[in-house]
Structures are given as C-alpha cells and as structure tokens.
Amino acid sequence: MKPVVFDEWRNKTIEEVLYECREMLEDASFPTVRRWREGGGLVVGHFQVAFPEEIVHAAGLLPVKVRGAQVEAVQADSRFGSYLCSIIKTSLELALSGRLELEMFVTHPICDAARNLAAVWGRNFDYPCQILYLPQNANSGYAAAYLRGEYDRLKRSVEAIADAEITDEALRRSIAVYNENRRLIRDLYAIKRELPWLVSADEAYALVAVGGLIPREEHNELLKAALPMISNRDARPQDRVRVVFEGGFCEQPPLDFIRAISRSCYVVDDDLLIGLRWIIEDVTEEGDPLMNLARAYLEKSSYSPVQHDLRKPKEKMLLFRLRASKAEAAIITAAKMCEPGLEEQVAYTRALDAEGIPYFVGEFEENMTSFDHMEIQLETFVENILFS
C-alpha cells in the first residue's frame, strides 16, 4: 500500500486547495518526499526539463522533479564556478543540506551546466547519478530507436534500485496514469486560455507544479477535484491584456513573480514547467511501451530551447502558441545566466517584431524577492497596449 503524501487539500474550498498547494510547493523541506520515505518508499530525483517518469513510477518508486528552490547555496556554491544559473546550485544544495534524500539522481545534457551536474552530484553522494542522453538530432530516422535504448538503460538502473523487474504491463499501467494526468493538465490550461479570469497564472502554476512532488495518482485526484470548483467560481472578466509567458522551461521564477504578472495580465499560456506537459497527446498504451514513450517524446511533444528539432522552429512555435491562445502580447523572459534561454530571446523578439506583436523582455532568478520595478515596467507596457 503506497502512503498518501499530500491530503491537506481534501474537503476544502478551491481557495483553500490552492493555498495548500502553494504552501507545499514553497516548503523546501519536501514534506511529501519525507512522508513517502517514512512509508518505506524509494525516490528518484530528475532534473529539468523532460523525463520519462513512467519508468520510475512503474517500479513503484516516487519520481521527483528537482527544480531548485529559494534557498541559499551555502554548501553547493563551493562545488561550482561563479557564472552559473541559480537552479544548478540550489538543486545540489537541497541534497547536500539533507532537505531532499534520494536513491538516484538523473540529469540531462540540455546545457553544459546540467550535463556536468551528474558528475558533481556523484562526487558528493554514493547513490547512482546519471545522465539521460536525449537525442541531439531529433530529426534522425534513428532517433526513436536510440532513445528507446536510453530509456531501457534507465529502466535497468531503476530496476537495480527497486530490486524488482519493471514489466511491460506495469509500464502500460503507468502510461495510462500519466495520460490521464496530462489530459487533466490540458483541461486546466484550456480554462486558462478560454476563461482566464477563473484561474490566475500563479494558481494554475501551483496546481501543476505540486504534481512533481507527489505520486501521479494523487495529483490526478487533486486535479479532478479542483477543476470543477474552478469552473464554478463566481468571477467576472476584467480589462486585462492576454499574454503568453515564455522562458520558464528550466529554472522557475518565484511564485510571487508569477503572481505579480497576474495582477496586470491574463497569462493565457506559458512554458512554465514544460517538462510536466512536454507530451501533448496520449502516449499509445499498446505495443512496446518504451518505444511508445520514445516516439511520444519526439513526435507528440511541445517545444523548448533545449530540444533542437527542425520540425519545431522555436519562434514559429511561439507564434503558434500566441495565436492558439488569442494572446495580444508576449512576455519574453530568461533566467539569469541561462545560455539556451538568452539565445532564444533574439529569435523570439525578431519574430515578434516581424509580426507586429508587442512584447515585454525581462529576466528572473529563483531567489528574487523584490518585484516592484518589474511590476511598474509591466504595468506601463500593459497600459500602452490598452490605451494605444
């Protein structure tokens, strides 16, 4: 019997549910992980962006999205050079400080810092620390077969930790659970696009992000309870600009940063925690589950600065996101010292200029605490659109 790790939200109003999600999300002691471990469960942490959690889930382990935190990198700072994004340091700090205990850690070669994270992590802990090598050429005819091999290698490593075989049937059951989860998240984002006054960007973020800390079955229960309550909220539309937020694919802005944006705009779509929404259609449940997951990553997926796919030019995908959500403007951001994010800003702004779409450019860091300056600038940007 798997332990229930997050039940504070049950039998509460939607405002109380959202409060409990925010509290859990901002608690850097990871109480859900601690409760899972106290119940005898094992934990696999994985770094941003996309990760096949179904493999870990099928073994009966808890996959946890390691996305940094608003903590000071007291111990981790000495393990890295100065000019690195914050998420790399704070993610390791969570482990070094004992806040986050794992049986395995997996990162990806999405950038130089993330690729090197496994080696640095592994020098400090005796559990397995690996790199999951996602295809560098997503357009190759061999990409799916290659990725299936990587997923199989990951599967064998997880089996060694779980001391149990991961069967194809167990994988199919996990795929079904995650398919339901992705459908529910798509339903939440549909509300954001069509009726954004019913759920603010920070509220939707809290509902989605908590899924990276709890078993997907629990997250599904939470979403199935929350979505009807959101739809039945007594709220009226306000005179706000509809915007798309771009730049939250890896390091995450503070929740207060997202809340500050929500006070001025309706954020009708975004790439925040895109890894939890990377696959945009149901993964096929029949046949070879590992190949199905590999093909879904390549062929049924969103876009990101850290995946190079000629079928999905980032600037064209951004324009599509804007049009599909009927957005009037874009907020183009990047985490400080994030090379992939900063590089894409150039392509994004050129595409927006060519289409005559207004945009606001900014940057963030997960440990930001003051948002007044950004909020004033954003309010001026919004007023220029509303009254032009």
mmCIF file of C-alpha atoms in Angstrom:
data_model
loop_
_atom_site.group_PDB
_atom_site.id
_atom_site.type_symbol
_atom_site.label_atom_id
_atom_site.label_comp_id
_atom_site.label_asym_id
_atom_site.label_seq_id
_atom_site.Cartn_x
_atom_site.Cartn_y
_atom_site.Cartn_z
ATOM 1 C CA MET A 1 0.000 0.000 0.000
ATOM 2 C CA LYS A 2 1.501 3.312 -1.097
ATOM 3 C CA PRO A 3 1.397 6.073 1.536
ATOM 4 C CA VAL A 4 -0.720 9.173 0.918
ATOM 5 C CA VAL A 5 1.725 12.074 0.981
ATOM 6 C CA PHE A 6 -0.499 15.091 0.330
ATOM 7 C CA ASP A 7 -4.000 15.184 1.753
ATOM 8 C CA GLU A 8 -4.125 18.682 3.247
ATOM 9 C CA TRP A 9 -6.283 19.840 0.330
ATOM 10 C CA ARG A 10 -9.124 17.369 0.810
ATOM 11 C CA ASN A 11 -12.643 18.550 1.738
ATOM 12 C CA LYS A 12 -11.729 22.212 1.284
ATOM 13 C CA THR A 13 -12.842 25.122 -0.873
ATOM 14 C CA ILE A 14 -10.902 25.943 -4.032
ATOM 15 C CA GLU A 15 -9.221 28.899 -2.325
ATOM 16 C CA GLU A 16 -8.078 26.617 0.495
ATOM 17 C CA VAL A 17 -6.949 23.949 -2.003
ATOM 18 C CA LEU A 18 -4.825 26.500 -3.841
ATOM 19 C CA TYR A 19 -3.391 27.752 -0.548
ATOM 20 C CA GLU A 20 -2.339 24.222 0.447
ATOM 21 C CA CYS A 21 -0.726 23.683 -2.964
ATOM 22 C CA ARG A 22 1.250 26.918 -2.662
ATOM 23 C CA GLU A 23 2.359 26.049 0.861
ATOM 24 C CA MET A 24 3.507 22.593 -0.202
ATOM 25 C CA LEU A 25 5.265 23.934 -3.271
ATOM 26 C CA GLU A 26 7.242 26.544 -1.348
ATOM 27 C CA ASP A 27 8.232 24.232 1.517
ATOM 28 C CA ALA A 28 11.902 23.496 0.820
ATOM 29 C CA SER A 29 11.904 20.639 3.356
ATOM 30 C CA PHE A 30 9.962 18.473 0.853
ATOM 31 C CA PRO A 31 7.392 17.052 3.296
ATOM 32 C CA THR A 32 5.764 14.865 0.623
ATOM 33 C CA VAL A 33 9.083 13.170 -0.115
ATOM 34 C CA ARG A 34 9.743 12.716 3.579
ATOM 35 C CA ARG A 35 6.326 11.108 4.091
ATOM 36 C CA TRP A 36 6.924 8.785 1.136
ATOM 37 C CA ARG A 37 10.260 7.673 2.570
ATOM 38 C CA GLU A 38 8.793 7.235 6.054
ATOM 39 C CA GLY A 39 6.297 4.841 4.467
ATOM 40 C CA GLY A 40 9.179 2.765 3.097
ATOM 41 C CA GLY A 41 9.214 4.250 -0.410
ATOM 42 C CA LEU A 42 12.238 4.987 -2.584
ATOM 43 C CA VAL A 43 12.813 8.215 -4.530
ATOM 44 C CA VAL A 44 14.400 9.099 -7.879
ATOM 45 C CA GLY A 45 15.129 12.766 -8.494
ATOM 46 C CA HIS A 46 15.351 14.120 -12.024
ATOM 47 C CA PHE A 47 16.470 17.489 -13.282
ATOM 48 C CA GLN A 48 14.637 19.688 -15.756
ATOM 49 C CA VAL A 49 13.249 19.587 -18.494
ATOM 50 C CA ALA A 50 11.592 16.368 -19.771
ATOM 51 C CA PHE A 51 11.932 12.952 -18.133
ATOM 52 C CA PRO A 52 10.093 9.614 -18.621
ATOM 53 C CA GLU A 53 8.617 9.441 -15.121
ATOM 54 C CA GLU A 54 6.503 6.477 -16.197
ATOM 55 C CA ILE A 55 9.585 4.227 -15.924
ATOM 56 C CA VAL A 56 10.212 5.174 -12.296
ATOM 57 C CA HIS A 57 6.507 5.061 -11.475
ATOM 58 C CA ALA A 58 6.199 1.545 -12.943
ATOM 59 C CA ALA A 59 8.818 0.348 -10.447
ATOM 60 C CA GLY A 60 6.766 1.654 -7.532
ATOM 61 C CA LEU A 61 9.233 4.477 -6.832
ATOM 62 C CA LEU A 62 8.446 8.173 -6.491
ATOM 63 C CA PRO A 63 9.832 10.381 -9.293
ATOM 64 C CA VAL A 64 10.542 13.899 -8.015
ATOM 65 C CA LYS A 65 11.199 16.879 -10.258
ATOM 66 C CA VAL A 66 14.335 18.594 -8.956
ATOM 67 C CA ARG A 67 13.864 22.254 -9.907
ATOM 68 C CA GLY A 68 15.914 24.136 -7.331
ATOM 69 C CA ALA A 69 14.333 26.186 -4.549
ATOM 70 C CA GLN A 70 14.513 29.543 -2.857
ATOM 71 C CA VAL A 71 17.389 28.532 -0.613
ATOM 72 C CA GLU A 72 20.898 29.872 -0.196
ATOM 73 C CA ALA A 73 23.567 27.652 -1.753
ATOM 74 C CA VAL A 74 25.686 27.561 1.402
ATOM 75 C CA GLN A 75 27.406 24.237 0.675
ATOM 76 C CA ALA A 76 26.827 23.886 -3.064
ATOM 77 C CA ASP A 77 28.385 27.220 -4.001
ATOM 78 C CA SER A 78 31.895 25.861 -3.451
ATOM 79 C CA ARG A 79 31.250 22.979 -5.878
ATOM 80 C CA PHE A 80 30.699 25.250 -8.897
ATOM 81 C CA GLY A 81 32.137 28.230 -10.680
ATOM 82 C CA SER A 82 30.660 31.670 -10.271
ATOM 83 C CA TYR A 83 28.884 32.184 -13.569
ATOM 84 C CA LEU A 84 26.144 29.595 -13.445
ATOM 85 C CA CYS A 85 22.375 29.745 -13.260
ATOM 86 C CA SER A 86 20.950 29.525 -9.771
ATOM 87 C CA ILE A 87 18.962 26.310 -10.261
ATOM 88 C CA ILE A 88 22.108 24.194 -10.636
ATOM 89 C CA LYS A 89 23.468 25.316 -7.290
ATOM 90 C CA THR A 90 20.244 25.257 -5.299
ATOM 91 C CA SER A 91 19.293 21.820 -6.628
ATOM 92 C CA LEU A 92 22.536 20.348 -5.278
ATOM 93 C CA GLU A 93 22.123 22.373 -2.085
ATOM 94 C CA LEU A 94 18.806 20.621 -1.416
ATOM 95 C CA ALA A 95 20.627 17.301 -1.382
ATOM 96 C CA LEU A 96 23.769 18.434 0.451
ATOM 97 C CA SER A 97 21.715 20.051 3.216
ATOM 98 C CA GLY A 98 19.623 16.906 3.697
ATOM 99 C CA ARG A 99 16.389 18.571 2.622
ATOM 100 C CA LEU A 100 15.956 16.141 -0.286
ATOM 101 C CA GLU A 101 17.020 12.500 0.147
ATOM 102 C CA LEU A 102 17.225 10.311 -2.946
ATOM 103 C CA GLU A 103 18.149 6.809 -4.083
ATOM 104 C CA MET A 104 19.103 8.005 -7.577
ATOM 105 C CA PHE A 105 19.583 11.263 -9.471
ATOM 106 C CA VAL A 106 19.259 11.762 -13.222
ATOM 107 C CA THR A 107 20.091 14.848 -15.248
ATOM 108 C CA HIS A 108 20.198 15.643 -18.976
ATOM 109 C CA PRO A 109 22.647 17.256 -21.411
ATOM 110 C CA ILE A 110 20.316 20.209 -22.003
ATOM 111 C CA CYS A 111 23.218 22.618 -21.398
ATOM 112 C CA ASP A 112 26.822 22.404 -20.199
ATOM 113 C CA ALA A 113 25.872 23.085 -16.582
ATOM 114 C CA ALA A 114 23.126 20.444 -16.495
ATOM 115 C CA ARG A 115 25.333 17.881 -18.212
ATOM 116 C CA ASN A 116 28.092 18.379 -15.645
ATOM 117 C CA LEU A 117 25.654 18.253 -12.739
ATOM 118 C CA ALA A 118 25.624 14.445 -12.614
ATOM 119 C CA ALA A 119 29.404 14.287 -12.138
ATOM 120 C CA VAL A 120 29.399 16.950 -9.411
ATOM 121 C CA TRP A 121 26.413 15.324 -7.705
ATOM 122 C CA GLY A 122 28.048 11.901 -7.929
ATOM 123 C CA ARG A 123 31.216 13.093 -6.191
ATOM 124 C CA ASN A 124 29.150 14.002 -3.163
ATOM 125 C CA PHE A 125 26.816 11.005 -2.869
ATOM 126 C CA ASP A 126 27.215 7.255 -3.127
ATOM 127 C CA TYR A 127 23.921 6.570 -4.905
ATOM 128 C CA PRO A 128 23.733 6.414 -8.739
ATOM 129 C CA CYS A 129 23.920 9.776 -10.529
ATOM 130 C CA GLN A 130 23.377 9.513 -14.248
ATOM 131 C CA ILE A 131 22.895 11.466 -17.450
ATOM 132 C CA LEU A 132 19.954 10.515 -19.632
ATOM 133 C CA TYR A 133 21.258 11.305 -23.104
ATOM 134 C CA LEU A 134 18.322 12.619 -25.099
ATOM 135 C CA PRO A 135 18.747 12.672 -28.905
ATOM 136 C CA GLN A 136 20.776 15.628 -30.143
ATOM 137 C CA ASN A 137 19.302 15.171 -33.628
ATOM 138 C CA ALA A 138 15.570 14.730 -33.151
ATOM 139 C CA ASN A 139 15.102 14.581 -36.937
ATOM 140 C CA SER A 140 17.219 11.483 -37.444
ATOM 141 C CA GLY A 141 15.393 8.358 -38.566
ATOM 142 C CA TYR A 142 17.248 6.534 -35.791
ATOM 143 C CA ALA A 143 16.304 8.976 -33.009
ATOM 144 C CA ALA A 144 13.381 6.904 -31.671
ATOM 145 C CA ALA A 145 15.365 3.661 -31.622
ATOM 146 C CA TYR A 146 18.279 5.428 -29.947
ATOM 147 C CA LEU A 147 16.039 6.990 -27.302
ATOM 148 C CA ARG A 148 14.332 3.673 -26.651
ATOM 149 C CA GLY A 149 17.787 2.282 -25.872
ATOM 150 C CA GLU A 150 18.435 5.108 -23.430
ATOM 151 C CA TYR A 151 15.080 4.512 -21.763
ATOM 152 C CA ASP A 152 15.913 0.817 -21.489
ATOM 153 C CA ARG A 153 19.241 1.672 -19.848
ATOM 154 C CA LEU A 154 17.398 3.908 -17.382
ATOM 155 C CA LYS A 155 14.870 1.126 -16.773
ATOM 156 C CA ARG A 156 17.635 -1.334 -15.834
ATOM 157 C CA SER A 157 19.153 1.182 -13.423
ATOM 158 C CA VAL A 158 15.795 1.778 -11.754
ATOM 159 C CA GLU A 159 15.206 -1.982 -11.522
ATOM 160 C CA ALA A 160 18.501 -2.327 -9.644
ATOM 161 C CA ILE A 161 17.369 0.256 -7.097
ATOM 162 C CA ALA A 162 13.880 -1.202 -6.749
ATOM 163 C CA ASP A 163 15.260 -4.754 -6.692
ATOM 164 C CA ALA A 164 12.371 -5.730 -8.950
ATOM 165 C CA GLU A 165 11.644 -6.143 -12.636
ATOM 166 C CA ILE A 166 9.690 -3.449 -14.450
ATOM 167 C CA THR A 167 7.321 -5.388 -16.689
ATOM 168 C CA ASP A 168 5.759 -4.104 -19.888
ATOM 169 C CA GLU A 169 2.353 -4.395 -18.239
ATOM 170 C CA ALA A 170 3.480 -2.222 -15.329
ATOM 171 C CA LEU A 171 4.768 0.352 -17.815
ATOM 172 C CA ARG A 172 1.448 0.355 -19.652
ATOM 173 C CA ARG A 173 -0.406 0.950 -16.390
ATOM 174 C CA SER A 174 1.889 3.858 -15.598
ATOM 175 C CA ILE A 175 1.459 5.302 -19.079
ATOM 176 C CA ALA A 176 -2.320 5.197 -18.536
ATOM 177 C CA VAL A 177 -1.962 7.073 -15.223
ATOM 178 C CA TYR A 178 0.232 9.724 -16.829
ATOM 179 C CA ASN A 179 -2.030 10.015 -19.870
ATOM 180 C CA GLU A 180 -4.866 10.881 -17.503
ATOM 181 C CA ASN A 181 -2.656 13.387 -15.715
ATOM 182 C CA ARG A 182 -1.688 15.128 -18.940
ATOM 183 C CA ARG A 183 -5.340 15.279 -20.034
ATOM 184 C CA LEU A 184 -6.300 16.924 -16.737
ATOM 185 C CA ILE A 185 -3.483 19.472 -17.069
ATOM 186 C CA ARG A 186 -4.623 20.199 -20.622
ATOM 187 C CA ASP A 187 -8.119 20.809 -19.237
ATOM 188 C CA LEU A 188 -6.674 23.267 -16.720
ATOM 189 C CA TYR A 189 -4.818 25.113 -19.472
ATOM 190 C CA ALA A 190 -7.987 25.172 -21.572
ATOM 191 C CA ILE A 191 -9.642 27.115 -18.752
ATOM 192 C CA LYS A 192 -6.629 29.460 -18.659
ATOM 193 C CA ARG A 193 -6.988 30.151 -22.369
ATOM 194 C CA GLU A 194 -10.763 30.419 -22.598
ATOM 195 C CA LEU A 195 -11.754 31.790 -19.172
ATOM 196 C CA PRO A 196 -8.535 33.204 -17.680
ATOM 197 C CA TRP A 197 -10.407 35.221 -15.032
ATOM 198 C CA LEU A 198 -11.352 31.930 -13.340
ATOM 199 C CA VAL A 199 -7.763 30.864 -12.607
ATOM 200 C CA SER A 200 -4.710 33.110 -12.381
ATOM 201 C CA ALA A 201 -1.291 32.119 -13.634
ATOM 202 C CA ASP A 202 0.108 31.587 -10.138
ATOM 203 C CA GLU A 203 -2.882 29.447 -9.134
ATOM 204 C CA ALA A 204 -2.575 27.241 -12.204
ATOM 205 C CA TYR A 205 1.174 27.004 -11.642
ATOM 206 C CA ALA A 206 0.739 25.797 -8.066
ATOM 207 C CA LEU A 207 -1.779 23.166 -9.165
ATOM 208 C CA VAL A 208 0.555 21.833 -11.864
ATOM 209 C CA ALA A 209 3.873 22.143 -10.030
ATOM 210 C CA VAL A 210 2.781 20.166 -6.966
ATOM 211 C CA GLY A 211 2.469 17.183 -9.317
ATOM 212 C CA GLY A 212 6.258 16.992 -9.434
ATOM 213 C CA LEU A 213 6.308 16.246 -5.691
ATOM 214 C CA ILE A 214 3.588 13.618 -5.274
ATOM 215 C CA PRO A 215 2.511 10.336 -6.885
ATOM 216 C CA ARG A 216 0.598 10.947 -10.102
ATOM 217 C CA GLU A 217 -2.441 9.105 -8.760
ATOM 218 C CA GLU A 218 -2.696 11.708 -6.003
ATOM 219 C CA HIS A 219 -2.181 14.533 -8.476
ATOM 220 C CA ASN A 220 -4.978 13.166 -10.638
ATOM 221 C CA GLU A 221 -7.315 13.121 -7.637
ATOM 222 C CA LEU A 222 -6.367 16.690 -6.793
ATOM 223 C CA LEU A 223 -6.964 17.961 -10.341
ATOM 224 C CA LYS A 224 -10.246 16.086 -10.715
ATOM 225 C CA ALA A 225 -11.479 17.777 -7.542
ATOM 226 C CA ALA A 226 -10.091 21.243 -8.334
ATOM 227 C CA LEU A 227 -11.144 21.674 -11.974
ATOM 228 C CA PRO A 228 -14.935 21.645 -11.355
ATOM 229 C CA MET A 229 -14.501 24.082 -8.456
ATOM 230 C CA ILE A 230 -12.506 26.427 -10.685
ATOM 231 C CA SER A 231 -15.144 26.225 -13.426
ATOM 232 C CA ASN A 232 -17.845 27.120 -10.902
ATOM 233 C CA ARG A 233 -16.033 30.142 -9.500
ATOM 234 C CA ASP A 234 -18.062 33.353 -9.363
ATOM 235 C CA ALA A 235 -15.658 35.653 -11.217
ATOM 236 C CA ARG A 236 -16.069 38.187 -13.997
ATOM 237 C CA PRO A 237 -13.645 39.157 -16.770
ATOM 238 C CA GLN A 238 -11.592 42.303 -16.268
ATOM 239 C CA ASP A 239 -9.962 44.660 -18.729
ATOM 240 C CA ARG A 240 -6.579 42.962 -18.922
ATOM 241 C CA VAL A 241 -4.192 42.108 -21.738
ATOM 242 C CA ARG A 242 -3.952 38.455 -22.745
ATOM 243 C CA VAL A 243 -0.275 37.414 -22.801
ATOM 244 C CA VAL A 244 1.895 34.345 -23.321
ATOM 245 C CA PHE A 245 4.773 33.868 -20.871
ATOM 246 C CA GLU A 246 7.908 32.360 -22.423
ATOM 247 C CA GLY A 247 11.141 31.493 -20.633
ATOM 248 C CA GLY A 248 10.212 29.211 -17.726
ATOM 249 C CA PHE A 249 11.284 25.906 -19.267
ATOM 250 C CA CYS A 250 14.074 25.130 -16.759
ATOM 251 C CA GLU A 251 14.794 27.435 -13.820
ATOM 252 C CA GLN A 252 11.488 28.591 -12.386
ATOM 253 C CA PRO A 253 10.593 32.144 -11.417
ATOM 254 C CA PRO A 254 9.412 32.652 -7.839
ATOM 255 C CA LEU A 255 5.701 32.167 -7.318
ATOM 256 C CA ASP A 256 5.425 35.813 -6.264
ATOM 257 C CA PHE A 257 6.945 36.816 -9.618
ATOM 258 C CA ILE A 258 4.181 34.946 -11.450
ATOM 259 C CA ARG A 259 1.590 36.427 -9.089
ATOM 260 C CA ALA A 260 2.885 39.942 -9.835
ATOM 261 C CA ILE A 261 2.416 39.356 -13.562
ATOM 262 C CA SER A 262 -1.092 38.044 -12.926
ATOM 263 C CA ARG A 263 -2.080 41.324 -11.299
ATOM 264 C CA SER A 264 -1.579 43.091 -14.635
ATOM 265 C CA CYS A 265 -2.266 40.432 -17.279
ATOM 266 C CA TYR A 266 -4.136 37.300 -18.099
ATOM 267 C CA VAL A 267 -1.419 34.714 -18.746
ATOM 268 C CA VAL A 268 -3.317 32.502 -21.195
ATOM 269 C CA ASP A 269 -0.417 30.155 -21.978
ATOM 270 C CA ASP A 270 3.194 29.615 -20.941
ATOM 271 C CA ASP A 271 6.136 27.230 -20.923
ATOM 272 C CA LEU A 272 6.437 27.038 -17.146
ATOM 273 C CA LEU A 273 7.418 23.524 -16.051
ATOM 274 C CA ILE A 274 7.027 22.437 -19.657
ATOM 275 C CA GLY A 275 8.502 19.041 -18.776
ATOM 276 C CA LEU A 276 5.308 18.121 -16.913
ATOM 277 C CA ARG A 277 3.367 18.998 -20.076
ATOM 278 C CA TRP A 278 6.002 18.009 -22.644
ATOM 279 C CA ILE A 279 3.895 15.275 -24.218
ATOM 280 C CA ILE A 280 0.790 16.931 -25.680
ATOM 281 C CA GLU A 281 -1.151 13.831 -26.754
ATOM 282 C CA ASP A 282 -1.854 10.473 -25.160
ATOM 283 C CA VAL A 283 1.029 8.028 -25.321
ATOM 284 C CA THR A 284 -0.015 4.830 -27.085
ATOM 285 C CA GLU A 285 -0.713 2.139 -24.490
ATOM 286 C CA GLU A 286 -0.496 -0.896 -26.788
ATOM 287 C CA GLY A 287 2.740 -2.383 -28.089
ATOM 288 C CA ASP A 288 6.278 -1.681 -26.885
ATOM 289 C CA PRO A 289 5.901 0.835 -24.017
ATOM 290 C CA LEU A 290 9.484 2.108 -24.164
ATOM 291 C CA MET A 291 9.264 2.750 -27.897
ATOM 292 C CA ASN A 292 5.903 4.422 -27.382
ATOM 293 C CA LEU A 293 7.437 6.757 -24.810
ATOM 294 C CA ALA A 294 10.379 7.482 -27.102
ATOM 295 C CA ARG A 295 8.137 8.299 -30.044
ATOM 296 C CA ALA A 296 5.918 10.465 -27.889
ATOM 297 C CA TYR A 297 8.947 12.492 -26.738
ATOM 298 C CA LEU A 298 9.897 13.110 -30.361
ATOM 299 C CA GLU A 299 6.579 13.243 -32.197
ATOM 300 C CA LYS A 300 3.861 14.182 -29.680
ATOM 301 C CA SER A 301 5.686 16.884 -27.806
ATOM 302 C CA SER A 302 5.923 20.595 -27.195
ATOM 303 C CA TYR A 303 8.993 22.718 -27.898
ATOM 304 C CA SER A 304 11.818 24.100 -25.824
ATOM 305 C CA PRO A 305 15.157 25.905 -26.295
ATOM 306 C CA VAL A 306 16.874 22.709 -25.123
ATOM 307 C CA GLN A 307 15.495 20.457 -27.870
ATOM 308 C CA HIS A 308 16.720 21.035 -31.408
ATOM 309 C CA ASP A 309 14.057 19.866 -33.842
ATOM 310 C CA LEU A 310 13.829 21.341 -37.343
ATOM 311 C CA ARG A 311 10.121 20.483 -37.379
ATOM 312 C CA LYS A 312 9.566 22.834 -34.447
ATOM 313 C CA PRO A 313 11.361 26.163 -35.027
ATOM 314 C CA LYS A 314 11.086 27.907 -31.676
ATOM 315 C CA GLU A 315 9.974 31.282 -32.995
ATOM 316 C CA LYS A 316 7.260 29.743 -35.177
ATOM 317 C CA MET A 317 6.070 27.612 -32.280
ATOM 318 C CA LEU A 318 5.851 30.725 -30.104
ATOM 319 C CA LEU A 319 3.763 32.477 -32.753
ATOM 320 C CA PHE A 320 1.503 29.436 -32.907
ATOM 321 C CA ARG A 321 1.119 29.485 -29.113
ATOM 322 C CA LEU A 322 0.185 33.156 -29.239
ATOM 323 C CA ARG A 323 -2.422 32.648 -31.958
ATOM 324 C CA ALA A 324 -3.891 29.483 -30.460
ATOM 325 C CA SER A 325 -4.440 31.241 -27.137
ATOM 326 C CA LYS A 326 -5.644 34.507 -28.753
ATOM 327 C CA ALA A 327 -2.913 36.378 -26.899
ATOM 328 C CA GLU A 328 -2.338 40.058 -27.620
ATOM 329 C CA ALA A 329 1.268 40.205 -26.422
ATOM 330 C CA ALA A 330 4.190 38.148 -25.161
ATOM 331 C CA ILE A 331 6.350 38.274 -22.058
ATOM 332 C CA ILE A 332 9.792 37.006 -23.096
ATOM 333 C CA THR A 333 11.985 36.146 -20.136
ATOM 334 C CA ALA A 334 15.052 34.122 -19.278
ATOM 335 C CA ALA A 335 16.711 33.032 -16.080
ATOM 336 C CA LYS A 336 19.898 34.910 -15.296
ATOM 337 C CA MET A 337 22.946 33.231 -16.875
ATOM 338 C CA CYS A 338 20.779 30.738 -18.808
ATOM 339 C CA GLU A 339 22.508 30.441 -22.181
ATOM 340 C CA PRO A 340 19.735 28.496 -24.004
ATOM 341 C CA GLY A 341 17.072 30.910 -22.799
ATOM 342 C CA LEU A 342 19.041 34.059 -23.585
ATOM 343 C CA GLU A 343 19.959 32.799 -27.051
ATOM 344 C CA GLU A 344 16.325 32.135 -27.949
ATOM 345 C CA GLN A 345 15.299 35.641 -26.890
ATOM 346 C CA VAL A 346 16.926 37.008 -30.035
ATOM 347 C CA ALA A 347 14.939 34.715 -32.338
ATOM 348 C CA TYR A 348 11.733 35.305 -30.405
ATOM 349 C CA THR A 349 11.934 39.096 -30.467
ATOM 350 C CA ARG A 350 12.806 39.195 -34.176
ATOM 351 C CA ALA A 351 9.795 37.007 -34.991
ATOM 352 C CA LEU A 352 7.514 39.155 -32.842
ATOM 353 C CA ASP A 353 8.832 42.345 -34.448
ATOM 354 C CA ALA A 354 8.153 40.914 -37.900
ATOM 355 C CA GLU A 355 4.560 40.124 -36.915
ATOM 356 C CA GLY A 356 3.988 43.429 -35.121
ATOM 357 C CA ILE A 357 3.213 41.689 -31.832
ATOM 358 C CA PRO A 358 4.097 43.714 -28.707
ATOM 359 C CA TYR A 359 6.381 42.058 -26.187
ATOM 360 C CA PHE A 360 7.956 42.687 -22.816
ATOM 361 C CA VAL A 361 11.511 41.427 -22.199
ATOM 362 C CA GLY A 362 12.731 40.588 -18.718
ATOM 363 C CA GLU A 363 14.806 38.226 -16.644
ATOM 364 C CA PHE A 364 14.384 36.470 -13.347
ATOM 365 C CA GLU A 365 16.194 34.388 -10.760
ATOM 366 C CA GLU A 366 14.587 31.867 -8.442
ATOM 367 C CA ASN A 367 15.833 33.711 -5.348
ATOM 368 C CA MET A 368 14.375 37.087 -6.340
ATOM 369 C CA THR A 369 12.460 38.777 -3.534
ATOM 370 C CA SER A 370 11.651 42.211 -4.980
ATOM 371 C CA PHE A 371 9.329 42.607 -7.953
ATOM 372 C CA ASP A 372 8.292 46.266 -7.686
ATOM 373 C CA HIS A 373 10.482 47.520 -10.529
ATOM 374 C CA MET A 374 9.382 44.753 -12.881
ATOM 375 C CA GLU A 375 5.739 45.274 -11.944
ATOM 376 C CA ILE A 376 5.890 49.008 -12.673
ATOM 377 C CA GLN A 377 7.504 48.363 -16.060
ATOM 378 C CA LEU A 378 4.928 45.718 -16.888
ATOM 379 C CA GLU A 379 2.037 47.956 -15.888
ATOM 380 C CA THR A 380 3.394 50.645 -18.228
ATOM 381 C CA PHE A 381 3.695 48.074 -21.028
ATOM 382 C CA VAL A 382 0.110 46.911 -20.485
ATOM 383 C CA GLU A 383 -1.264 50.463 -20.362
ATOM 384 C CA ASN A 384 0.440 51.259 -23.671
ATOM 385 C CA ILE A 385 -1.407 48.341 -25.250
ATOM 386 C CA LEU A 386 -4.764 49.067 -23.639
ATOM 387 C CA PHE A 387 -4.788 52.770 -24.478
ATOM 388 C CA SER A 388 -2.951 52.824 -27.804
#
